[in-house]
C-alpha cells in the first residue's frame, strides 16, 4: 500500500507541474496591471515609483523566469504577498478556506443524511410513486443551476421572511460591536448559513440520491441477493448489510471527487450569497488583478483535486476487499 501511494504521488508531480503552468499562463494572459492593483485605482504614483514596485514584484523579468521564481516559492511554502490587501497570501486565504469548509461540509453531511436512505428506499420500491417523486425531485436538483435556485431563494425569503439574512456570514453590526457570547456568534453564523447550505444541500442531495438509487437497483438484481433472501434473511439485513455494502463503492468515488470542493468552494454560490469563502476571494482577486492571490487559490484547488482522486482510489481497498491495489 505504501509503495502504491508513493508511486501515485510521483505520477501526480508532473500533473501538478502542467496544471501550474496552465494556471500561471492563464492568469498572466488576463488584462490588467499588477502595479496598478498595488497602488490602487486613481493613484498618482510616479513612473519611478511604479518601476520600483515592478522590480520588487519581479515583473521586469521574462515570463519563464517569473514562473520559475513563483514555482520555487510555492514549493517552499511561500505563496507571495497580496498586492491589493498588502498581506501575505497564506494569511489572507486561511480564514476563507475554513469558512468554505464549514459551508460545504455542513451541506454535504445534510445531503448524505437524506440521500442515502431515500436512494435505498427508491431502489427497493422501484417504479412506485415514492421512487418517481424523488426521481423528479433529484432531476430538478441536477438540472436547475445553483445560482438560479439561490437567486430564487433570496427573492422569496427576502420578500416573505422578515429578519432572515439573505447574504454574508455575520451581522455587520453585531460583529463590529462584538458578540456578547460565543453562543451569540454561533447563532449568528448559523442563521446566515441557512440559505447557502439549503442550496448546496439540495444540489448534493440530488446527485448522491441518484447514485445510491442506481447502484442499489443494479446490486439488488444480482444472484447473491436472491440467495440471501432465499435463506430467509430479514429484508433489512439483505438490503443494508449485503446490498448497500457493495452499492456504496460508486458513492466512495463521488465522495473522493467532492473532497476538493470542501475547501476550494463554490465560486458562483459564494459570490451570490456574499459568503467570505475561497471562491469569493478568488473572484475578487481576479477582478483586482491580484495574481499572487488568484494563483494561490487555483493551485490550492488543483492540489486538492488530485489528492481527492488518490484518496478515492485508496478508499476502494477498504470499502471492498475484492479491490486490491498493487505494490
PDB file of C-alpha atoms in Angstrom:
ATOM      1  CA  UNK A   1       0.000   0.000   0.000  1.00  0.00           C
ATOM      2  CA  UNK A   2       2.777   2.438   0.928  1.00  0.00           C
ATOM      3  CA  UNK A   3       4.633   1.708  -2.315  1.00  0.00           C
ATOM      4  CA  UNK A   4       1.422   2.236  -4.273  1.00  0.00           C
ATOM      5  CA  UNK A   5       0.806   5.604  -2.619  1.00  0.00           C
ATOM      6  CA  UNK A   6       4.392   6.706  -3.287  1.00  0.00           C
ATOM      7  CA  UNK A   7       4.089   5.681  -6.949  1.00  0.00           C
ATOM      8  CA  UNK A   8       0.849   7.607  -7.324  1.00  0.00           C
ATOM      9  CA  UNK A   9       2.386  10.680  -5.698  1.00  0.00           C
ATOM     10  CA  UNK A  10       5.292  10.534  -8.140  1.00  0.00           C
ATOM     11  CA  UNK A  11       2.831  10.353 -11.036  1.00  0.00           C
ATOM     12  CA  UNK A  12       0.946  13.342  -9.640  1.00  0.00           C
ATOM     13  CA  UNK A  13       4.034  15.561  -9.662  1.00  0.00           C
ATOM     14  CA  UNK A  14       4.162  16.066 -13.467  1.00  0.00           C
ATOM     15  CA  UNK A  15       0.375  16.505 -13.466  1.00  0.00           C
ATOM     16  CA  UNK A  16       0.643  19.301 -10.914  1.00  0.00           C
ATOM     17  CA  UNK A  17       3.529  20.805 -12.880  1.00  0.00           C
ATOM     18  CA  UNK A  18       1.421  21.009 -16.040  1.00  0.00           C
ATOM     19  CA  UNK A  19      -1.504  22.435 -14.063  1.00  0.00           C
ATOM     20  CA  UNK A  20       0.756  25.084 -12.522  1.00  0.00           C
ATOM     21  CA  UNK A  21       1.959  26.132 -15.994  1.00  0.00           C
ATOM     22  CA  UNK A  22      -1.633  26.433 -17.227  1.00  0.00           C
ATOM     23  CA  UNK A  23      -2.667  28.437 -14.153  1.00  0.00           C
ATOM     24  CA  UNK A  24       0.320  30.776 -14.392  1.00  0.00           C
ATOM     25  CA  UNK A  25      -0.108  31.314 -18.132  1.00  0.00           C
ATOM     26  CA  UNK A  26      -3.853  31.928 -17.871  1.00  0.00           C
ATOM     27  CA  UNK A  27      -3.557  34.458 -15.047  1.00  0.00           C
ATOM     28  CA  UNK A  28      -0.688  36.301 -16.717  1.00  0.00           C
ATOM     29  CA  UNK A  29      -2.614  36.471 -20.005  1.00  0.00           C
ATOM     30  CA  UNK A  30      -5.521  38.270 -18.369  1.00  0.00           C
ATOM     31  CA  UNK A  31      -5.804  42.020 -18.975  1.00  0.00           C
ATOM     32  CA  UNK A  32      -4.765  44.414 -16.240  1.00  0.00           C
ATOM     33  CA  UNK A  33      -1.670  45.572 -14.420  1.00  0.00           C
ATOM     34  CA  UNK A  34      -0.437  44.268 -11.055  1.00  0.00           C
ATOM     35  CA  UNK A  35       1.348  47.545 -10.383  1.00  0.00           C
ATOM     36  CA  UNK A  36      -1.921  49.455 -10.735  1.00  0.00           C
ATOM     37  CA  UNK A  37      -3.530  46.962  -8.353  1.00  0.00           C
ATOM     38  CA  UNK A  38      -0.693  47.576  -5.903  1.00  0.00           C
ATOM     39  CA  UNK A  39      -1.164  51.353  -5.834  1.00  0.00           C
ATOM     40  CA  UNK A  40      -4.924  51.263  -6.287  1.00  0.00           C
ATOM     41  CA  UNK A  41      -7.174  52.912  -8.853  1.00  0.00           C
ATOM     42  CA  UNK A  42      -6.683  56.651  -9.222  1.00  0.00           C
ATOM     43  CA  UNK A  43      -3.230  56.602  -7.648  1.00  0.00           C
ATOM     44  CA  UNK A  44      -0.839  59.440  -8.500  1.00  0.00           C
ATOM     45  CA  UNK A  45       2.264  57.293  -8.220  1.00  0.00           C
ATOM     46  CA  UNK A  46       5.144  58.470 -10.372  1.00  0.00           C
ATOM     47  CA  UNK A  47       6.641  56.360 -13.126  1.00  0.00           C
ATOM     48  CA  UNK A  48       9.746  55.869 -10.985  1.00  0.00           C
ATOM     49  CA  UNK A  49       7.683  54.522  -8.093  1.00  0.00           C
ATOM     50  CA  UNK A  50       5.805  52.204 -10.425  1.00  0.00           C
ATOM     51  CA  UNK A  51       9.079  50.908 -11.840  1.00  0.00           C
ATOM     52  CA  UNK A  52      10.413  50.223  -8.346  1.00  0.00           C
ATOM     53  CA  UNK A  53       7.319  48.186  -7.499  1.00  0.00           C
ATOM     54  CA  UNK A  54       7.586  46.368 -10.821  1.00  0.00           C
ATOM     55  CA  UNK A  55      11.157  45.340  -9.977  1.00  0.00           C
ATOM     56  CA  UNK A  56      10.192  44.366  -6.427  1.00  0.00           C
ATOM     57  CA  UNK A  57       7.404  42.122  -7.737  1.00  0.00           C
ATOM     58  CA  UNK A  58       9.711  40.621 -10.363  1.00  0.00           C
ATOM     59  CA  UNK A  59       7.537  41.832 -13.224  1.00  0.00           C
ATOM     60  CA  UNK A  60      10.572  43.147 -15.092  1.00  0.00           C
ATOM     61  CA  UNK A  61      11.696  39.551 -15.725  1.00  0.00           C
ATOM     62  CA  UNK A  62      10.638  37.351 -18.625  1.00  0.00           C
ATOM     63  CA  UNK A  63       7.559  35.147 -18.163  1.00  0.00           C
ATOM     64  CA  UNK A  64       9.566  31.876 -17.955  1.00  0.00           C
ATOM     65  CA  UNK A  65      11.779  33.405 -15.266  1.00  0.00           C
ATOM     66  CA  UNK A  66       8.743  34.730 -13.401  1.00  0.00           C
ATOM     67  CA  UNK A  67       7.197  31.256 -13.489  1.00  0.00           C
ATOM     68  CA  UNK A  68      10.328  29.521 -12.192  1.00  0.00           C
ATOM     69  CA  UNK A  69      10.658  32.021  -9.353  1.00  0.00           C
ATOM     70  CA  UNK A  70       6.969  31.703  -8.461  1.00  0.00           C
ATOM     71  CA  UNK A  71       7.069  27.904  -8.536  1.00  0.00           C
ATOM     72  CA  UNK A  72      10.190  27.879  -6.385  1.00  0.00           C
ATOM     73  CA  UNK A  73       8.463  29.988  -3.748  1.00  0.00           C
ATOM     74  CA  UNK A  74       5.308  27.851  -3.835  1.00  0.00           C
ATOM     75  CA  UNK A  75       7.295  24.632  -3.326  1.00  0.00           C
ATOM     76  CA  UNK A  76       8.899  26.135  -0.216  1.00  0.00           C
ATOM     77  CA  UNK A  77       5.510  27.267   1.116  1.00  0.00           C
ATOM     78  CA  UNK A  78       5.859  30.939   0.201  1.00  0.00           C
ATOM     79  CA  UNK A  79       2.703  31.932  -1.672  1.00  0.00           C
ATOM     80  CA  UNK A  80       3.806  35.537  -2.017  1.00  0.00           C
ATOM     81  CA  UNK A  81       2.026  38.723  -0.972  1.00  0.00           C
ATOM     82  CA  UNK A  82      -1.370  40.053  -1.950  1.00  0.00           C
ATOM     83  CA  UNK A  83      -0.847  43.305  -3.856  1.00  0.00           C
ATOM     84  CA  UNK A  84      -4.392  44.505  -3.183  1.00  0.00           C
ATOM     85  CA  UNK A  85      -4.546  43.631   0.526  1.00  0.00           C
ATOM     86  CA  UNK A  86      -0.838  44.190   1.324  1.00  0.00           C
ATOM     87  CA  UNK A  87      -0.690  40.964   3.347  1.00  0.00           C
ATOM     88  CA  UNK A  88       0.923  37.521   2.898  1.00  0.00           C
ATOM     89  CA  UNK A  89      -1.310  35.317   0.759  1.00  0.00           C
ATOM     90  CA  UNK A  90      -1.206  32.490   3.320  1.00  0.00           C
ATOM     91  CA  UNK A  91      -2.636  34.825   5.973  1.00  0.00           C
ATOM     92  CA  UNK A  92      -5.346  36.010   3.589  1.00  0.00           C
ATOM     93  CA  UNK A  93      -6.709  32.665   2.399  1.00  0.00           C
ATOM     94  CA  UNK A  94      -6.515  30.855   5.761  1.00  0.00           C
ATOM     95  CA  UNK A  95      -9.803  32.133   7.260  1.00  0.00           C
ATOM     96  CA  UNK A  96     -11.560  31.953   3.889  1.00  0.00           C
ATOM     97  CA  UNK A  97     -10.660  28.268   3.481  1.00  0.00           C
ATOM     98  CA  UNK A  98     -12.262  27.389   6.809  1.00  0.00           C
ATOM     99  CA  UNK A  99     -15.368  29.438   6.005  1.00  0.00           C
ATOM    100  CA  UNK A 100     -15.714  27.460   2.786  1.00  0.00           C
ATOM    101  CA  UNK A 101     -15.072  24.158   4.566  1.00  0.00           C
ATOM    102  CA  UNK A 102     -17.789  24.897   7.132  1.00  0.00           C
ATOM    103  CA  UNK A 103     -20.335  25.718   4.442  1.00  0.00           C
ATOM    104  CA  UNK A 104     -19.580  22.756   2.180  1.00  0.00           C
ATOM    105  CA  UNK A 105     -19.060  20.159   4.918  1.00  0.00           C
ATOM    106  CA  UNK A 106     -22.350  21.029   6.618  1.00  0.00           C
ATOM    107  CA  UNK A 107     -24.298  20.890   3.357  1.00  0.00           C
ATOM    108  CA  UNK A 108     -22.624  17.605   2.378  1.00  0.00           C
ATOM    109  CA  UNK A 109     -23.470  15.953   5.714  1.00  0.00           C
ATOM    110  CA  UNK A 110     -27.104  17.079   5.490  1.00  0.00           C
ATOM    111  CA  UNK A 111     -27.331  15.868   1.883  1.00  0.00           C
ATOM    112  CA  UNK A 112     -25.923  12.423   2.733  1.00  0.00           C
ATOM    113  CA  UNK A 113     -28.230  12.007   5.743  1.00  0.00           C
ATOM    114  CA  UNK A 114     -31.200  12.290   3.375  1.00  0.00           C
ATOM    115  CA  UNK A 115     -29.761  10.946   0.108  1.00  0.00           C
ATOM    116  CA  UNK A 116     -28.603   7.530   1.354  1.00  0.00           C
ATOM    117  CA  UNK A 117     -31.857   6.307   2.995  1.00  0.00           C
ATOM    118  CA  UNK A 118     -34.067   7.857   0.305  1.00  0.00           C
ATOM    119  CA  UNK A 119     -31.908   6.433  -2.505  1.00  0.00           C
ATOM    120  CA  UNK A 120     -32.024   2.972  -0.933  1.00  0.00           C
ATOM    121  CA  UNK A 121     -35.799   3.115  -0.493  1.00  0.00           C
ATOM    122  CA  UNK A 122     -36.199   4.273  -4.094  1.00  0.00           C
ATOM    123  CA  UNK A 123     -34.328   1.191  -5.296  1.00  0.00           C
ATOM    124  CA  UNK A 124     -36.380  -1.127  -3.088  1.00  0.00           C
ATOM    125  CA  UNK A 125     -39.636   0.452  -4.312  1.00  0.00           C
ATOM    126  CA  UNK A 126     -38.538   0.900  -7.911  1.00  0.00           C
ATOM    127  CA  UNK A 127     -41.362   2.159 -10.146  1.00  0.00           C
ATOM    128  CA  UNK A 128     -43.577   3.248  -7.235  1.00  0.00           C
ATOM    129  CA  UNK A 129     -44.907   6.751  -6.579  1.00  0.00           C
ATOM    130  CA  UNK A 130     -42.180   7.211  -3.946  1.00  0.00           C
ATOM    131  CA  UNK A 131     -39.482   6.366  -6.485  1.00  0.00           C
ATOM    132  CA  UNK A 132     -40.972   8.552  -9.216  1.00  0.00           C
ATOM    133  CA  UNK A 133     -41.473  11.529  -6.894  1.00  0.00           C
ATOM    134  CA  UNK A 134     -37.895  11.568  -5.623  1.00  0.00           C
ATOM    135  CA  UNK A 135     -36.536  10.857  -9.109  1.00  0.00           C
ATOM    136  CA  UNK A 136     -38.237  14.007 -10.405  1.00  0.00           C
ATOM    137  CA  UNK A 137     -37.059  15.923  -7.331  1.00  0.00           C
ATOM    138  CA  UNK A 138     -33.468  14.753  -7.935  1.00  0.00           C
ATOM    139  CA  UNK A 139     -33.684  15.616 -11.609  1.00  0.00           C
ATOM    140  CA  UNK A 140     -34.713  19.151 -10.686  1.00  0.00           C
ATOM    141  CA  UNK A 141     -31.767  19.420  -8.314  1.00  0.00           C
ATOM    142  CA  UNK A 142     -29.350  18.362 -11.037  1.00  0.00           C
ATOM    143  CA  UNK A 143     -30.933  20.414 -13.826  1.00  0.00           C
ATOM    144  CA  UNK A 144     -31.532  23.750 -12.099  1.00  0.00           C
ATOM    145  CA  UNK A 145     -28.315  25.819 -11.871  1.00  0.00           C
ATOM    146  CA  UNK A 146     -27.335  26.511  -8.271  1.00  0.00           C
ATOM    147  CA  UNK A 147     -27.021  30.251  -8.851  1.00  0.00           C
ATOM    148  CA  UNK A 148     -30.564  30.392 -10.283  1.00  0.00           C
ATOM    149  CA  UNK A 149     -32.006  28.468  -7.341  1.00  0.00           C
ATOM    150  CA  UNK A 150     -30.002  30.695  -4.983  1.00  0.00           C
ATOM    151  CA  UNK A 151     -31.424  33.883  -6.510  1.00  0.00           C
ATOM    152  CA  UNK A 152     -34.974  32.490  -6.370  1.00  0.00           C
ATOM    153  CA  UNK A 153     -34.484  31.624  -2.713  1.00  0.00           C
ATOM    154  CA  UNK A 154     -33.058  35.070  -1.948  1.00  0.00           C
ATOM    155  CA  UNK A 155     -36.008  36.738  -3.714  1.00  0.00           C
ATOM    156  CA  UNK A 156     -38.607  34.599  -1.930  1.00  0.00           C
ATOM    157  CA  UNK A 157     -37.074  34.808   1.559  1.00  0.00           C
ATOM    158  CA  UNK A 158     -36.211  38.483   1.218  1.00  0.00           C
ATOM    159  CA  UNK A 159     -39.838  39.343   0.420  1.00  0.00           C
ATOM    160  CA  UNK A 160     -41.649  36.891   2.684  1.00  0.00           C
ATOM    161  CA  UNK A 161     -39.483  36.190   5.730  1.00  0.00           C
ATOM    162  CA  UNK A 162     -38.666  39.436   7.568  1.00  0.00           C
ATOM    163  CA  UNK A 163     -35.467  39.365   9.583  1.00  0.00           C
ATOM    164  CA  UNK A 164     -33.958  36.392   7.744  1.00  0.00           C
ATOM    165  CA  UNK A 165     -30.456  37.304   6.452  1.00  0.00           C
ATOM    166  CA  UNK A 166     -30.011  36.663   2.740  1.00  0.00           C
ATOM    167  CA  UNK A 167     -26.260  37.224   2.382  1.00  0.00           C
ATOM    168  CA  UNK A 168     -22.998  37.375   4.284  1.00  0.00           C
ATOM    169  CA  UNK A 169     -21.768  35.210   7.151  1.00  0.00           C
ATOM    170  CA  UNK A 170     -22.197  37.630  10.047  1.00  0.00           C
ATOM    171  CA  UNK A 171     -24.409  40.504  11.078  1.00  0.00           C
ATOM    172  CA  UNK A 172     -22.172  43.545  10.367  1.00  0.00           C
ATOM    173  CA  UNK A 173     -23.462  45.476  13.377  1.00  0.00           C
ATOM    174  CA  UNK A 174     -23.041  42.589  15.831  1.00  0.00           C
ATOM    175  CA  UNK A 175     -19.569  41.863  14.523  1.00  0.00           C
ATOM    176  CA  UNK A 176     -18.446  45.491  14.697  1.00  0.00           C
ATOM    177  CA  UNK A 177     -19.661  45.976  18.285  1.00  0.00           C
ATOM    178  CA  UNK A 178     -18.608  42.493  19.382  1.00  0.00           C
ATOM    179  CA  UNK A 179     -20.645  39.442  20.355  1.00  0.00           C
ATOM    180  CA  UNK A 180     -21.840  39.140  23.935  1.00  0.00           C
ATOM    181  CA  UNK A 181     -21.026  35.417  23.983  1.00  0.00           C
ATOM    182  CA  UNK A 182     -19.750  32.563  21.854  1.00  0.00           C
ATOM    183  CA  UNK A 183     -23.293  31.244  21.582  1.00  0.00           C
ATOM    184  CA  UNK A 184     -24.476  34.521  20.065  1.00  0.00           C
ATOM    185  CA  UNK A 185     -21.738  34.295  17.435  1.00  0.00           C
ATOM    186  CA  UNK A 186     -22.601  30.650  16.661  1.00  0.00           C
ATOM    187  CA  UNK A 187     -26.278  31.556  16.362  1.00  0.00           C
ATOM    188  CA  UNK A 188     -25.491  34.468  14.057  1.00  0.00           C
ATOM    189  CA  UNK A 189     -23.378  32.289  11.749  1.00  0.00           C
ATOM    190  CA  UNK A 190     -25.987  29.504  11.830  1.00  0.00           C
ATOM    191  CA  UNK A 191     -28.807  31.834  10.752  1.00  0.00           C
ATOM    192  CA  UNK A 192     -26.707  33.300   7.935  1.00  0.00           C
ATOM    193  CA  UNK A 193     -25.842  29.747   6.799  1.00  0.00           C
ATOM    194  CA  UNK A 194     -29.432  28.629   6.239  1.00  0.00           C
ATOM    195  CA  UNK A 195     -29.854  29.813   2.642  1.00  0.00           C
ATOM    196  CA  UNK A 196     -26.437  28.835   1.179  1.00  0.00           C
ATOM    197  CA  UNK A 197     -26.499  25.478   2.982  1.00  0.00           C
ATOM    198  CA  UNK A 198     -30.013  24.815   1.654  1.00  0.00           C
ATOM    199  CA  UNK A 199     -28.918  25.461  -1.931  1.00  0.00           C
ATOM    200  CA  UNK A 200     -25.769  23.327  -1.669  1.00  0.00           C
ATOM    201  CA  UNK A 201     -27.517  20.513   0.215  1.00  0.00           C
ATOM    202  CA  UNK A 202     -30.287  20.414  -2.402  1.00  0.00           C
ATOM    203  CA  UNK A 203     -27.769  20.112  -5.230  1.00  0.00           C
ATOM    204  CA  UNK A 204     -25.675  17.489  -3.410  1.00  0.00           C
ATOM    205  CA  UNK A 205     -28.750  15.507  -2.391  1.00  0.00           C
ATOM    206  CA  UNK A 206     -29.896  15.264  -5.999  1.00  0.00           C
ATOM    207  CA  UNK A 207     -26.545  13.879  -7.149  1.00  0.00           C
ATOM    208  CA  UNK A 208     -25.959  11.440  -4.302  1.00  0.00           C
ATOM    209  CA  UNK A 209     -29.508  10.079  -4.160  1.00  0.00           C
ATOM    210  CA  UNK A 210     -29.411   9.187  -7.861  1.00  0.00           C
ATOM    211  CA  UNK A 211     -26.043   7.475  -7.441  1.00  0.00           C
ATOM    212  CA  UNK A 212     -27.300   5.460  -4.468  1.00  0.00           C
ATOM    213  CA  UNK A 213     -30.540   4.518  -6.215  1.00  0.00           C
ATOM    214  CA  UNK A 214     -28.912   3.395  -9.455  1.00  0.00           C
ATOM    215  CA  UNK A 215     -26.207   1.413  -7.649  1.00  0.00           C
ATOM    216  CA  UNK A 216     -28.751  -0.277  -5.392  1.00  0.00           C
ATOM    217  CA  UNK A 217     -31.027  -1.181  -8.324  1.00  0.00           C
ATOM    218  CA  UNK A 218     -28.094  -2.896 -10.028  1.00  0.00           C
ATOM    219  CA  UNK A 219     -26.964  -4.752  -6.901  1.00  0.00           C
ATOM    220  CA  UNK A 220     -30.447  -5.867  -5.802  1.00  0.00           C
ATOM    221  CA  UNK A 221     -30.875  -7.830  -9.045  1.00  0.00           C
ATOM    222  CA  UNK A 222     -27.686  -9.857  -8.517  1.00  0.00           C
ATOM    223  CA  UNK A 223     -27.725 -13.570  -7.729  1.00  0.00           C
ATOM    224  CA  UNK A 224     -26.175 -13.333  -4.271  1.00  0.00           C
ATOM    225  CA  UNK A 225     -29.002 -11.034  -3.128  1.00  0.00           C
ATOM    226  CA  UNK A 226     -31.597 -13.555  -4.282  1.00  0.00           C
ATOM    227  CA  UNK A 227     -29.611 -16.252  -2.482  1.00  0.00           C
ATOM    228  CA  UNK A 228     -29.591 -14.211   0.736  1.00  0.00           C
ATOM    229  CA  UNK A 229     -33.353 -13.788   0.516  1.00  0.00           C
ATOM    230  CA  UNK A 230     -33.892 -17.477  -0.178  1.00  0.00           C
ATOM    231  CA  UNK A 231     -32.023 -18.294   3.043  1.00  0.00           C
ATOM    232  CA  UNK A 232     -34.707 -16.449   4.987  1.00  0.00           C
ATOM    233  CA  UNK A 233     -32.679 -13.400   5.995  1.00  0.00           C
ATOM    234  CA  UNK A 234     -34.662 -10.345   7.044  1.00  0.00           C
ATOM    235  CA  UNK A 235     -35.187  -7.789   4.296  1.00  0.00           C
ATOM    236  CA  UNK A 236     -33.362  -5.075   6.271  1.00  0.00           C
ATOM    237  CA  UNK A 237     -30.333  -7.356   6.647  1.00  0.00           C
ATOM    238  CA  UNK A 238     -30.356  -8.156   2.926  1.00  0.00           C
ATOM    239  CA  UNK A 239     -30.674  -4.519   1.898  1.00  0.00           C
ATOM    240  CA  UNK A 240     -28.388  -2.751   4.347  1.00  0.00           C
ATOM    241  CA  UNK A 241     -25.782  -5.393   5.182  1.00  0.00           C
ATOM    242  CA  UNK A 242     -25.428  -7.143   1.832  1.00  0.00           C
ATOM    243  CA  UNK A 243     -26.756  -4.912  -0.962  1.00  0.00           C
ATOM    244  CA  UNK A 244     -25.649  -1.482   0.247  1.00  0.00           C
ATOM    245  CA  UNK A 245     -22.228  -2.820   1.209  1.00  0.00           C
ATOM    246  CA  UNK A 246     -21.429  -3.255  -2.490  1.00  0.00           C
ATOM    247  CA  UNK A 247     -23.597  -0.428  -3.798  1.00  0.00           C
ATOM    248  CA  UNK A 248     -21.612   2.135  -1.802  1.00  0.00           C
ATOM    249  CA  UNK A 249     -18.484   1.743  -3.978  1.00  0.00           C
ATOM    250  CA  UNK A 250     -19.586   4.347  -6.592  1.00  0.00           C
ATOM    251  CA  UNK A 251     -20.531   6.590  -3.672  1.00  0.00           C
ATOM    252  CA  UNK A 252     -16.944   6.438  -2.419  1.00  0.00           C
ATOM    253  CA  UNK A 253     -15.735   7.572  -5.851  1.00  0.00           C
ATOM    254  CA  UNK A 254     -18.107  10.522  -5.822  1.00  0.00           C
ATOM    255  CA  UNK A 255     -17.126  11.483  -2.277  1.00  0.00           C
ATOM    256  CA  UNK A 256     -13.466  11.399  -3.285  1.00  0.00           C
ATOM    257  CA  UNK A 257     -14.205  13.868  -6.067  1.00  0.00           C
ATOM    258  CA  UNK A 258     -16.156  16.050  -3.626  1.00  0.00           C
ATOM    259  CA  UNK A 259     -13.232  16.372  -1.195  1.00  0.00           C
ATOM    260  CA  UNK A 260     -11.653  19.303  -3.084  1.00  0.00           C
ATOM    261  CA  UNK A 261     -14.933  21.226  -3.058  1.00  0.00           C
ATOM    262  CA  UNK A 262     -14.977  21.120   0.749  1.00  0.00           C
ATOM    263  CA  UNK A 263     -12.033  23.512   0.747  1.00  0.00           C
ATOM    264  CA  UNK A 264     -11.995  25.047  -2.724  1.00  0.00           C
ATOM    265  CA  UNK A 265     -15.568  26.264  -2.536  1.00  0.00           C
ATOM    266  CA  UNK A 266     -18.455  27.013  -4.860  1.00  0.00           C
ATOM    267  CA  UNK A 267     -17.303  30.159  -6.639  1.00  0.00           C
ATOM    268  CA  UNK A 268     -20.643  31.317  -8.040  1.00  0.00           C
ATOM    269  CA  UNK A 269     -22.651  30.445  -4.935  1.00  0.00           C
ATOM    270  CA  UNK A 270     -20.267  32.250  -2.588  1.00  0.00           C
ATOM    271  CA  UNK A 271     -20.435  35.282  -4.848  1.00  0.00           C
ATOM    272  CA  UNK A 272     -24.251  35.268  -4.917  1.00  0.00           C
ATOM    273  CA  UNK A 273     -24.534  34.982  -1.129  1.00  0.00           C
ATOM    274  CA  UNK A 274     -21.501  37.234  -0.491  1.00  0.00           C
ATOM    275  CA  UNK A 275     -20.102  34.383   1.611  1.00  0.00           C
ATOM    276  CA  UNK A 276     -16.480  35.090   2.666  1.00  0.00           C
ATOM    277  CA  UNK A 277     -15.073  31.870   1.251  1.00  0.00           C
ATOM    278  CA  UNK A 278     -12.200  30.856  -1.003  1.00  0.00           C
ATOM    279  CA  UNK A 279     -14.449  31.045  -4.075  1.00  0.00           C
ATOM    280  CA  UNK A 280     -15.426  34.655  -3.459  1.00  0.00           C
ATOM    281  CA  UNK A 281     -11.874  35.768  -2.740  1.00  0.00           C
ATOM    282  CA  UNK A 282     -10.777  34.083  -5.980  1.00  0.00           C
ATOM    283  CA  UNK A 283     -13.243  36.215  -7.944  1.00  0.00           C
ATOM    284  CA  UNK A 284     -12.197  39.325  -6.017  1.00  0.00           C
ATOM    285  CA  UNK A 285      -8.501  38.635  -6.642  1.00  0.00           C
ATOM    286  CA  UNK A 286      -9.093  38.238 -10.389  1.00  0.00           C
ATOM    287  CA  UNK A 287     -11.117  41.450 -10.519  1.00  0.00           C
ATOM    288  CA  UNK A 288      -8.386  43.270  -8.582  1.00  0.00           C
ATOM    289  CA  UNK A 289      -5.609  41.765 -10.745  1.00  0.00           C
ATOM    290  CA  UNK A 290      -4.080  40.257  -7.603  1.00  0.00           C
ATOM    291  CA  UNK A 291      -2.177  37.495  -9.398  1.00  0.00           C
ATOM    292  CA  UNK A 292      -0.396  36.008  -6.376  1.00  0.00           C
ATOM    293  CA  UNK A 293      -3.667  35.549  -4.520  1.00  0.00           C
ATOM    294  CA  UNK A 294      -5.516  34.212  -7.575  1.00  0.00           C
ATOM    295  CA  UNK A 295      -2.785  31.696  -8.447  1.00  0.00           C
ATOM    296  CA  UNK A 296      -2.579  30.533  -4.825  1.00  0.00           C
ATOM    297  CA  UNK A 297      -6.332  29.847  -4.758  1.00  0.00           C
ATOM    298  CA  UNK A 298      -6.201  27.950  -8.058  1.00  0.00           C
ATOM    299  CA  UNK A 299      -3.126  25.855  -7.250  1.00  0.00           C
ATOM    300  CA  UNK A 300      -4.649  25.010  -3.864  1.00  0.00           C
ATOM    301  CA  UNK A 301      -7.824  23.767  -5.576  1.00  0.00           C
ATOM    302  CA  UNK A 302      -5.815  21.767  -8.124  1.00  0.00           C
ATOM    303  CA  UNK A 303      -3.771  20.108  -5.375  1.00  0.00           C
ATOM    304  CA  UNK A 304      -6.934  19.101  -3.545  1.00  0.00           C
ATOM    305  CA  UNK A 305      -8.414  17.701  -6.753  1.00  0.00           C
ATOM    306  CA  UNK A 306      -5.538  15.315  -7.467  1.00  0.00           C
ATOM    307  CA  UNK A 307      -5.271  14.300  -3.808  1.00  0.00           C
ATOM    308  CA  UNK A 308      -9.013  13.650  -3.743  1.00  0.00           C
ATOM    309  CA  UNK A 309      -8.659  11.206  -6.636  1.00  0.00           C
ATOM    310  CA  UNK A 310      -5.820   9.460  -4.810  1.00  0.00           C
ATOM    311  CA  UNK A 311      -7.848   9.164  -1.601  1.00  0.00           C
ATOM    312  CA  UNK A 312     -10.789   7.733  -3.555  1.00  0.00           C
ATOM    313  CA  UNK A 313      -8.554   5.028  -5.047  1.00  0.00           C
ATOM    314  CA  UNK A 314      -7.124   4.147  -1.644  1.00  0.00           C
ATOM    315  CA  UNK A 315     -10.591   4.026  -0.082  1.00  0.00           C
ATOM    316  CA  UNK A 316     -11.612   1.343  -2.605  1.00  0.00           C
ATOM    317  CA  UNK A 317      -9.465  -1.287  -0.931  1.00  0.00           C
ATOM    318  CA  UNK A 318     -11.067  -0.566   2.445  1.00  0.00           C
ATOM    319  CA  UNK A 319     -14.651  -0.467   1.191  1.00  0.00           C
ATOM    320  CA  UNK A 320     -14.439  -3.581  -0.993  1.00  0.00           C
ATOM    321  CA  UNK A 321     -11.870  -6.310  -0.201  1.00  0.00           C
ATOM    322  CA  UNK A 322     -12.194  -7.569  -3.791  1.00  0.00           C
ATOM    323  CA  UNK A 323     -10.398  -4.438  -4.967  1.00  0.00           C
ATOM    324  CA  UNK A 324      -6.700  -4.522  -4.203  1.00  0.00           C
ATOM    325  CA  UNK A 325      -4.016  -2.015  -5.026  1.00  0.00           C
ATOM    326  CA  UNK A 326      -0.805  -3.453  -6.338  1.00  0.00           C
ATOM    327  CA  UNK A 327       2.525  -2.511  -4.845  1.00  0.00           C
TER     328      UNK A 327
END
